[in-house]
Amino acid sequence: MKTNRLGLYAHIPFCERKCNYCDFVSFTGKDEKDFKKYIDELLKEIKDRGSEDYHVDSLYIGGGTPSILPSNLMERLLRKAYDSFKLTKDLEVTIEVNPATVDKEKLNSYRSLGINRISMGVQSFDDTILKKLGRIHSKKDVTDSYNLIRKAGFNNVSMDLMYAVPGQSEALWEESLKEAVLLEPEHISCYSLSLEEGTDFYDSFNKGTLKLPSYDEDVKMYLITGELLSKAGYHRYEISNYCKGGYASRHNLKYWNMEEYLGLGVSAHSFINGVRIENHHTLNEYYGREKVKSTHKNTEYDNISEFIFMGLRKTEGISLKDFEDRFSIPYKVYLKDRQDILKALIDQGFILEEEGRIKYTLKGILGSNRITIDLM
Ligand SMILES: C[S@@+](CC[C@H](N)C(=O)[O-])C[C@H]1O[C@@H](n2cnc3c(N)ncnc32)[C@H](O)[C@@H]1O
Ligand code: SF4
């Protein structure tokens, strides 16, 4: 019998301080005692949800700021995860790090624990912008920690950058991109700032004290990103993600390919056996006996909508054959009622149908939110 693949995600919900734009579930002002209690609970969850039925081929430790944990706690977490699941030989293990929270000792420990991919939250190479974003690190911290990461022997490094942030001109964004390219990471994610309720930016924007780049500037920055990174040898494989050959994020591709993953920790999400599971969002609730907040068995329509919505995020789009293998209804039949919409989107140059696939054109990516809703 073929054993299914599985991605594991473990959420570490702690940060030294909250960035002004961020609404991820993460708590500040916690100490080592709190970290230990959390890891104890996470280990309980792994014990309950561990399974021999799957082969885990990716493990992603995200946050929050996972690199805030002392090495002994990270070691307990990884050892428990490794012991509780069957692992593939080529397991990809990623950890998100904030440049201000790594040092040589932690990086060496990550290496010895089998972590083979580092995702750095860089955001910008401009110190004024970093300050505005509320980041706890400077540009120099980024280059210093990047050099330490390479010295420790990591050969798969990703950087997160943000654009269309307050006070950022197109030229400033281009500067940051160039600085990133000079360091030659294998993977770069570029996110346009999204204004999230409950953040400092959200409040300042509503008070009228925060000015954001316009929609046109945002689009311009997206186009600059594509051109500059393509010239530097990076391939856009998802709306916001770029990599050098072979270095796409295996873990994130699971989300876009609607493959199975198990999310552990406060606020983590899972998709397994056709069921979407969401864990509790507060530490108090998560520390209770039941860690799961809600479950939802996907209907066939949910699965089809998600397959289209997530699949079109990839540059290669969706394969009509995959669609037909997965669902009981051929794509063209499913689309029958929406045939006019698809034709119009193709005629208007938003969508391309070629070699058995449907994908966005660049014009389509720029209007993607509206278009996928039309197609679902
Ligand atoms: C959970 S963070 C991981 C890294 C780590 N916490 C750090 O910031 O150093 C994931 C990434 O999401 C992006 N991000 C977070 N909030 C965002 C927002 N409101 N708009 C756009 N991108 C955002 C940032 O690029 C961030 O690095
Ligand atoms: S962006 Fe990263 S470091 Fe900043 S608050 Fe969010 S999770 Fe924490």
Short mmCIF file of C-alpha atoms and ligand atoms in Angstrom, two decimals:
data_model
loop_
_atom_site.label_atom_id
_atom_site.label_comp_id
_atom_site.label_asym_id
_atom_site.label_seq_id
_atom_site.Cartn_x
_atom_site.Cartn_y
_atom_site.Cartn_z
CA MET A 1 0.00 0.00 0.00
CA LYS A 2 1.27 3.46 -0.87
CA THR A 3 1.86 5.58 2.24
CA ASN A 4 0.67 9.16 1.91
CA ARG A 5 3.00 12.08 2.32
CA LEU A 6 2.41 14.60 5.08
CA GLY A 7 3.71 18.05 5.97
CA LEU A 8 4.09 18.97 9.63
CA TYR A 9 3.82 22.53 10.90
CA ALA A 10 4.67 23.59 14.47
CA HIS A 11 3.72 27.10 15.59
CA ILE A 12 5.93 28.96 18.10
CA PRO A 13 3.78 31.91 19.22
CA PHE A 14 6.37 34.17 20.84
CA CYS A 15 8.12 37.35 19.70
CA GLU A 16 10.39 39.83 21.44
CA ARG A 17 8.12 42.65 20.35
CA LYS A 18 5.14 42.93 18.06
CA CYS A 19 5.90 44.42 14.65
CA ASN A 20 3.57 47.27 13.72
CA TYR A 21 1.94 45.42 10.79
CA CYS A 22 1.67 41.87 12.10
CA ASP A 23 -1.47 40.01 13.18
CA PHE A 24 0.05 36.53 13.38
CA VAL A 25 -0.74 34.78 16.67
CA SER A 26 2.30 35.64 18.79
CA PHE A 27 2.74 36.86 22.35
CA THR A 28 5.38 39.17 23.82
CA GLY A 29 6.80 39.58 27.32
CA LYS A 30 7.19 35.82 27.90
CA ASP A 31 10.20 34.18 29.53
CA GLU A 32 11.89 30.78 29.49
CA LYS A 33 9.38 29.36 31.97
CA ASP A 34 6.55 30.22 29.55
CA PHE A 35 8.48 28.77 26.61
CA LYS A 36 9.02 25.51 28.50
CA LYS A 37 5.35 25.23 29.44
CA TYR A 38 4.37 25.77 25.81
CA ILE A 39 6.79 23.14 24.52
CA ASP A 40 5.47 20.68 27.15
CA GLU A 41 1.96 21.23 25.74
CA LEU A 42 3.15 20.98 22.15
CA LEU A 43 4.79 17.65 22.98
CA LYS A 44 1.51 16.41 24.44
CA GLU A 45 -0.23 17.35 21.21
CA ILE A 46 2.41 15.57 19.13
CA LYS A 47 2.00 12.48 21.32
CA ASP A 48 -1.76 12.50 20.70
CA ARG A 49 -1.58 13.21 16.99
CA GLY A 50 1.59 11.31 16.03
CA SER A 51 0.95 8.67 13.37
CA GLU A 52 2.75 5.91 11.50
CA ASP A 53 0.24 6.12 8.66
CA TYR A 54 2.07 8.86 6.82
CA HIS A 55 5.55 9.63 5.57
CA VAL A 56 6.48 13.13 6.70
CA ASP A 57 8.53 14.85 4.00
CA SER A 58 8.49 18.41 5.36
CA LEU A 59 8.55 19.93 8.81
CA TYR A 60 8.09 23.67 9.13
CA ILE A 61 8.69 25.48 12.41
CA GLY A 62 7.02 28.86 12.07
CA GLY A 63 5.77 31.67 14.21
CA GLY A 64 5.97 34.03 15.82
CA THR A 65 9.69 33.75 16.19
CA PRO A 66 10.84 30.14 16.60
CA SER A 67 14.46 31.29 16.96
CA ILE A 68 13.52 32.93 20.27
CA LEU A 69 13.53 29.45 21.90
CA PRO A 70 16.67 28.24 23.68
CA SER A 71 18.37 25.31 21.92
CA ASN A 72 17.38 22.71 24.53
CA LEU A 73 13.66 23.38 23.93
CA MET A 74 14.05 23.29 20.15
CA GLU A 75 15.85 19.98 20.57
CA ARG A 76 13.01 18.50 22.66
CA LEU A 77 10.48 19.60 20.06
CA LEU A 78 12.37 18.18 17.08
CA ARG A 79 13.27 14.89 18.75
CA LYS A 80 9.64 14.32 19.71
CA ALA A 81 8.46 15.11 16.17
CA TYR A 82 11.09 12.79 14.64
CA ASP A 83 10.15 9.98 17.05
CA SER A 84 6.41 10.30 16.46
CA PHE A 85 6.21 10.04 12.68
CA LYS A 86 7.76 8.08 9.82
CA LEU A 87 10.14 10.42 8.00
CA THR A 88 11.34 10.44 4.39
CA LYS A 89 15.11 10.37 3.85
CA ASP A 90 15.03 13.74 2.11
CA LEU A 91 12.93 15.43 4.82
CA GLU A 92 12.93 19.25 4.44
CA VAL A 93 13.12 20.94 7.85
CA THR A 94 12.61 24.71 7.84
CA ILE A 95 12.85 27.14 10.71
CA GLU A 96 11.79 30.80 10.62
CA VAL A 97 14.35 33.06 12.24
CA ASN A 98 14.40 36.71 13.14
CA PRO A 99 17.89 38.14 12.47
CA ALA A 100 18.14 39.55 15.99
CA THR A 101 17.57 36.20 17.68
CA VAL A 102 20.16 33.86 16.16
CA ASP A 103 23.75 33.23 17.15
CA LYS A 104 26.47 30.71 16.31
CA GLU A 105 25.50 28.33 19.09
CA LYS A 106 21.82 28.18 18.03
CA LEU A 107 22.69 27.74 14.36
CA ASN A 108 25.12 24.89 15.08
CA SER A 109 22.47 23.24 17.19
CA TYR A 110 19.90 23.63 14.36
CA ARG A 111 22.32 21.91 11.98
CA SER A 112 22.96 19.03 14.35
CA LEU A 113 19.18 18.63 14.79
CA GLY A 114 18.63 18.11 11.07
CA ILE A 115 17.26 21.56 10.21
CA ASN A 116 18.27 22.12 6.58
CA ARG A 117 16.38 25.24 5.53
CA ILE A 118 16.37 28.70 7.13
CA SER A 119 13.71 31.30 6.44
CA MET A 120 14.83 34.76 7.58
CA GLY A 121 12.38 37.55 8.31
CA VAL A 122 14.33 40.41 6.72
CA GLN A 123 11.54 42.72 5.46
CA SER A 124 13.87 45.54 4.35
CA PHE A 125 17.52 46.52 4.03
CA ASP A 126 16.74 50.11 4.96
CA ASP A 127 17.20 51.03 8.63
CA THR A 128 14.57 53.80 8.56
CA ILE A 129 11.97 51.43 7.10
CA LEU A 130 12.92 48.68 9.57
CA LYS A 131 12.30 51.15 12.41
CA LYS A 132 8.93 52.20 10.97
CA LEU A 133 7.92 48.54 10.72
CA GLY A 134 8.80 48.07 14.40
CA ARG A 135 11.47 45.47 13.67
CA ILE A 136 13.96 44.67 16.42
CA HIS A 137 16.93 44.38 14.05
CA SER A 138 19.01 46.59 11.76
CA LYS A 139 20.29 46.01 8.24
CA LYS A 140 23.67 45.08 9.75
CA ASP A 141 22.01 42.41 11.92
CA VAL A 142 20.58 40.91 8.72
CA THR A 143 23.95 40.64 6.96
CA ASP A 144 25.72 39.47 10.14
CA SER A 145 23.18 36.73 10.80
CA TYR A 146 23.10 35.74 7.13
CA ASN A 147 26.88 35.26 7.21
CA LEU A 148 26.60 33.22 10.40
CA ILE A 149 23.92 31.06 8.77
CA ARG A 150 26.17 30.35 5.77
CA LYS A 151 29.17 29.73 8.03
CA ALA A 152 27.15 27.19 9.98
CA GLY A 153 26.78 25.30 6.68
CA PHE A 154 23.19 26.00 5.59
CA ASN A 155 22.81 25.84 1.81
CA ASN A 156 19.08 26.56 1.57
CA VAL A 157 18.19 30.02 2.83
CA SER A 158 15.07 32.05 2.18
CA MET A 159 14.40 35.73 2.90
CA ASP A 160 11.04 37.42 3.52
CA LEU A 161 10.82 40.98 2.23
CA MET A 162 7.92 43.43 2.36
CA TYR A 163 7.01 46.17 -0.09
CA ALA A 164 4.42 48.95 -0.36
CA VAL A 165 5.19 49.79 3.27
CA PRO A 166 4.91 53.34 4.68
CA GLY A 167 7.62 55.70 3.54
CA GLN A 168 8.91 53.34 0.85
CA SER A 169 9.47 54.70 -2.65
CA GLU A 170 9.93 52.45 -5.67
CA ALA A 171 13.63 53.31 -5.61
CA LEU A 172 13.96 52.29 -1.95
CA TRP A 173 12.22 48.99 -2.65
CA GLU A 174 14.53 48.34 -5.58
CA GLU A 175 17.52 49.00 -3.29
CA SER A 176 16.32 46.36 -0.80
CA LEU A 177 15.76 43.83 -3.56
CA LYS A 178 19.27 44.46 -4.91
CA GLU A 179 20.80 44.02 -1.45
CA ALA A 180 18.95 40.73 -1.06
CA VAL A 181 20.11 39.49 -4.48
CA LEU A 182 23.73 40.36 -3.63
CA LEU A 183 23.60 37.92 -0.72
CA GLU A 184 22.38 35.15 -3.08
CA PRO A 185 19.73 33.40 -0.97
CA GLU A 186 18.18 30.38 -2.71
CA HIS A 187 14.64 31.66 -2.14
CA ILE A 188 12.98 35.07 -1.71
CA SER A 189 9.39 35.82 -0.65
CA CYS A 190 8.13 39.34 -1.38
CA TYR A 191 4.89 40.34 0.32
CA SER A 192 2.91 43.49 -0.30
CA LEU A 193 1.91 45.05 3.03
CA SER A 194 -1.56 44.00 4.01
CA LEU A 195 -3.29 46.25 6.53
CA GLU A 196 -4.56 43.94 9.29
CA GLU A 197 -7.11 44.80 11.96
CA GLY A 198 -5.68 44.94 15.48
CA THR A 199 -2.22 46.12 14.38
CA ASP A 200 -0.58 49.47 15.14
CA PHE A 201 -0.58 50.26 11.43
CA TYR A 202 -4.32 49.63 11.20
CA ASP A 203 -5.03 52.03 14.04
CA SER A 204 -2.69 54.73 12.73
CA PHE A 205 -4.14 54.41 9.23
CA ASN A 206 -7.67 54.87 10.56
CA LYS A 207 -6.57 57.89 12.61
CA GLY A 208 -5.11 59.34 9.42
CA THR A 209 -1.54 59.40 10.75
CA LEU A 210 -0.18 56.67 8.47
CA LYS A 211 0.23 57.15 4.74
CA LEU A 212 0.58 54.09 2.56
CA PRO A 213 1.85 53.81 -1.03
CA SER A 214 -1.02 53.95 -3.55
CA TYR A 215 -2.40 50.90 -5.38
CA ASP A 216 -0.55 52.00 -8.53
CA GLU A 217 2.73 52.21 -6.62
CA ASP A 218 2.07 48.76 -5.16
CA VAL A 219 1.58 47.34 -8.68
CA LYS A 220 4.70 49.12 -9.91
CA MET A 221 6.73 47.57 -7.07
CA TYR A 222 5.35 44.12 -7.92
CA LEU A 223 6.45 44.56 -11.53
CA ILE A 224 9.90 45.81 -10.48
CA THR A 225 10.21 42.71 -8.26
CA GLY A 226 9.44 40.30 -11.09
CA GLU A 227 11.86 41.96 -13.51
CA LEU A 228 14.74 42.39 -11.09
CA LEU A 229 14.53 38.91 -9.61
CA SER A 230 14.10 37.28 -13.00
CA LYS A 231 17.27 39.01 -14.25
CA ALA A 232 19.06 37.74 -11.14
CA GLY A 233 18.10 34.13 -11.93
CA TYR A 234 15.06 33.71 -9.69
CA HIS A 235 11.92 32.06 -11.00
CA ARG A 236 8.52 33.21 -9.76
CA TYR A 237 6.73 29.96 -8.87
CA GLU A 238 3.93 31.50 -6.82
CA ILE A 239 2.40 34.99 -6.69
CA SER A 240 4.81 36.15 -3.95
CA ASN A 241 7.54 33.50 -4.05
CA TYR A 242 10.72 33.29 -6.10
CA CYS A 243 13.49 30.70 -6.10
CA LYS A 244 16.61 29.54 -7.84
CA GLY A 245 16.36 26.16 -9.59
CA GLY A 246 15.01 23.42 -7.38
CA TYR A 247 14.64 25.53 -4.24
CA ALA A 248 10.88 26.03 -4.11
CA SER A 249 9.50 25.60 -0.59
CA ARG A 250 8.28 22.00 -0.40
CA HIS A 251 6.18 22.86 2.61
CA ASN A 252 4.36 25.86 1.15
CA LEU A 253 3.71 23.96 -2.08
CA LYS A 254 1.63 21.58 0.01
CA TYR A 255 -0.80 24.41 0.76
CA TRP A 256 -1.03 25.46 -2.88
CA ASN A 257 -1.35 21.84 -4.11
CA MET A 258 -3.97 21.01 -1.47
CA GLU A 259 -1.86 18.22 -0.06
CA GLU A 260 -2.18 16.99 3.53
CA TYR A 261 -0.54 18.74 6.46
CA LEU A 262 -0.82 18.57 10.21
CA GLY A 263 -0.54 21.84 12.13
CA LEU A 264 0.57 21.68 15.76
CA GLY A 265 0.47 24.40 18.36
CA VAL A 266 -1.69 27.38 19.20
CA SER A 267 -3.74 28.65 16.20
CA ALA A 268 -2.30 26.01 13.85
CA HIS A 269 -4.41 24.67 10.97
CA SER A 270 -4.46 21.17 9.52
CA PHE A 271 -5.89 19.59 6.39
CA ILE A 272 -6.03 15.87 6.75
CA ASN A 273 -8.39 13.15 5.49
CA GLY A 274 -10.50 15.83 3.82
CA VAL A 275 -11.03 17.66 7.13
CA ARG A 276 -9.91 21.19 7.96
CA ILE A 277 -8.93 21.54 11.63
CA GLU A 278 -8.21 24.73 13.54
CA ASN A 279 -6.53 24.81 16.97
CA HIS A 280 -7.38 27.24 19.77
CA HIS A 281 -5.92 30.73 19.44
CA THR A 282 -5.12 31.65 23.06
CA LEU A 283 -2.53 29.99 25.28
CA ASN A 284 -5.09 29.39 28.04
CA GLU A 285 -7.47 27.54 25.73
CA TYR A 286 -4.62 25.63 24.11
CA TYR A 287 -3.38 24.52 27.52
CA GLY A 288 -6.76 22.89 28.17
CA ARG A 289 -7.41 19.22 27.43
CA GLU A 290 -8.89 19.86 23.98
CA LYS A 291 -6.47 21.66 21.70
CA VAL A 292 -8.76 21.73 18.67
CA LYS A 293 -11.14 24.66 18.33
CA SER A 294 -13.11 23.51 15.29
CA THR A 295 -13.24 20.93 12.51
CA HIS A 296 -14.90 21.11 9.14
CA LYS A 297 -15.35 18.21 6.73
CA ASN A 298 -14.81 19.69 3.30
CA THR A 299 -17.62 19.21 0.79
CA GLU A 300 -16.79 18.39 -2.83
CA TYR A 301 -17.54 22.03 -3.66
CA ASP A 302 -15.10 23.21 -0.91
CA ASN A 303 -12.41 20.95 -2.34
CA ILE A 304 -12.94 22.16 -5.90
CA SER A 305 -13.00 25.85 -4.89
CA GLU A 306 -9.86 25.50 -2.80
CA PHE A 307 -8.10 23.54 -5.54
CA ILE A 308 -8.79 26.38 -8.01
CA PHE A 309 -8.13 29.22 -5.56
CA MET A 310 -4.88 27.80 -4.18
CA GLY A 311 -3.70 26.18 -7.43
CA LEU A 312 -3.95 29.39 -9.42
CA ARG A 313 -1.54 31.03 -6.99
CA LYS A 314 1.19 28.92 -8.63
CA THR A 315 2.76 30.26 -11.81
CA GLU A 316 2.21 26.86 -13.45
CA GLY A 317 -1.48 27.11 -12.55
CA ILE A 318 -3.72 24.04 -12.34
CA SER A 319 -3.60 20.93 -14.45
CA LEU A 320 -6.97 19.92 -15.91
CA LYS A 321 -5.87 16.27 -15.69
CA ASP A 322 -5.10 16.65 -11.96
CA PHE A 323 -8.54 18.17 -11.56
CA GLU A 324 -10.18 15.20 -13.27
CA ASP A 325 -8.11 12.65 -11.30
CA ARG A 326 -9.04 14.31 -8.05
CA PHE A 327 -12.69 15.06 -8.47
CA SER A 328 -15.60 13.06 -9.73
CA ILE A 329 -16.44 15.66 -12.35
CA PRO A 330 -14.30 16.78 -15.34
CA TYR A 331 -13.18 20.40 -15.23
CA LYS A 332 -15.05 21.38 -18.38
CA VAL A 333 -18.26 19.91 -17.01
CA TYR A 334 -17.75 21.68 -13.69
CA LEU A 335 -17.11 24.88 -15.58
CA LYS A 336 -20.14 24.45 -17.83
CA ASP A 337 -22.14 27.11 -16.01
CA ARG A 338 -19.05 29.30 -15.85
CA GLN A 339 -17.88 28.73 -19.43
CA ASP A 340 -18.73 32.32 -20.40
CA ILE A 341 -16.74 33.67 -17.49
CA LEU A 342 -13.67 31.59 -18.39
CA LYS A 343 -13.90 32.60 -22.04
CA ALA A 344 -14.20 36.26 -21.08
CA LEU A 345 -11.18 36.00 -18.75
CA ILE A 346 -9.15 34.38 -21.52
CA ASP A 347 -10.31 36.96 -24.10
CA GLN A 348 -9.44 39.81 -21.75
CA GLY A 349 -5.96 38.36 -21.20
CA PHE A 350 -6.32 37.46 -17.51
CA ILE A 351 -6.10 33.70 -17.94
CA LEU A 352 -4.18 31.45 -20.28
CA GLU A 353 -5.20 27.92 -21.23
CA GLU A 354 -2.30 25.95 -22.66
CA GLU A 355 -0.93 22.41 -22.57
CA GLY A 356 -3.75 21.15 -20.42
CA ARG A 357 -3.32 23.80 -17.77
CA ILE A 358 -5.08 26.98 -16.72
CA LYS A 359 -2.91 29.74 -15.32
CA TYR A 360 -2.84 33.47 -14.72
CA THR A 361 -1.14 35.89 -17.04
CA LEU A 362 0.72 38.74 -15.30
CA LYS A 363 -2.40 40.87 -15.80
CA GLY A 364 -4.37 38.07 -14.15
CA ILE A 365 -2.06 37.93 -11.12
CA LEU A 366 -2.61 41.64 -10.56
CA GLY A 367 -6.38 41.14 -10.45
CA SER A 368 -6.28 37.61 -9.03
CA ASN A 369 -8.56 38.06 -6.02
CA ARG A 370 -11.56 39.02 -8.12
CA ILE A 371 -10.90 36.52 -10.87
CA THR A 372 -10.65 33.38 -8.75
CA ILE A 373 -13.94 34.26 -7.09
CA ASP A 374 -15.54 34.42 -10.55
CA LEU A 375 -14.20 30.97 -11.40
CA MET A 376 -15.27 29.23 -8.20
C1 LIG B 1 5.46 34.84 10.76
S1 LIG B 1 6.50 35.87 9.89
C2 LIG B 1 7.98 34.90 9.99
C3 LIG B 1 9.30 35.48 10.35
C4 LIG B 1 9.59 36.06 11.70
N1 LIG B 1 8.44 36.09 12.56
C5 LIG B 1 10.07 37.46 11.46
O1 LIG B 1 9.23 38.31 11.23
O2 LIG B 1 11.27 37.68 11.50
C6 LIG B 1 6.13 35.59 8.21
C7 LIG B 1 6.27 36.71 7.22
O3 LIG B 1 5.01 37.24 6.88
C8 LIG B 1 5.16 38.55 6.40
N2 LIG B 1 4.09 39.36 6.96
C9 LIG B 1 3.66 39.38 8.24
N3 LIG B 1 2.64 40.25 8.37
C10 LIG B 1 2.42 40.81 7.16
C11 LIG B 1 1.51 41.79 6.66
N4 LIG B 1 0.63 42.39 7.44
N5 LIG B 1 1.56 42.10 5.34
C12 LIG B 1 2.47 41.51 4.53
N6 LIG B 1 3.36 40.58 4.95
C13 LIG B 1 3.34 40.24 6.26
C14 LIG B 1 6.56 39.01 6.80
O4 LIG B 1 7.35 39.11 5.65
C15 LIG B 1 7.05 37.90 7.71
O5 LIG B 1 8.42 37.66 7.59
S1 SF4 B 2 6.44 39.72 11.74
FE1 SF4 B 2 7.45 38.03 12.78
S2 SF4 B 2 8.65 39.04 14.43
FE2 SF4 B 2 7.16 40.52 13.76
S3 SF4 B 2 5.45 40.26 15.20
FE3 SF4 B 2 5.00 39.03 13.34
S4 SF4 B 2 5.70 37.03 13.82
FE4 SF4 B 2 6.68 38.41 15.32
#
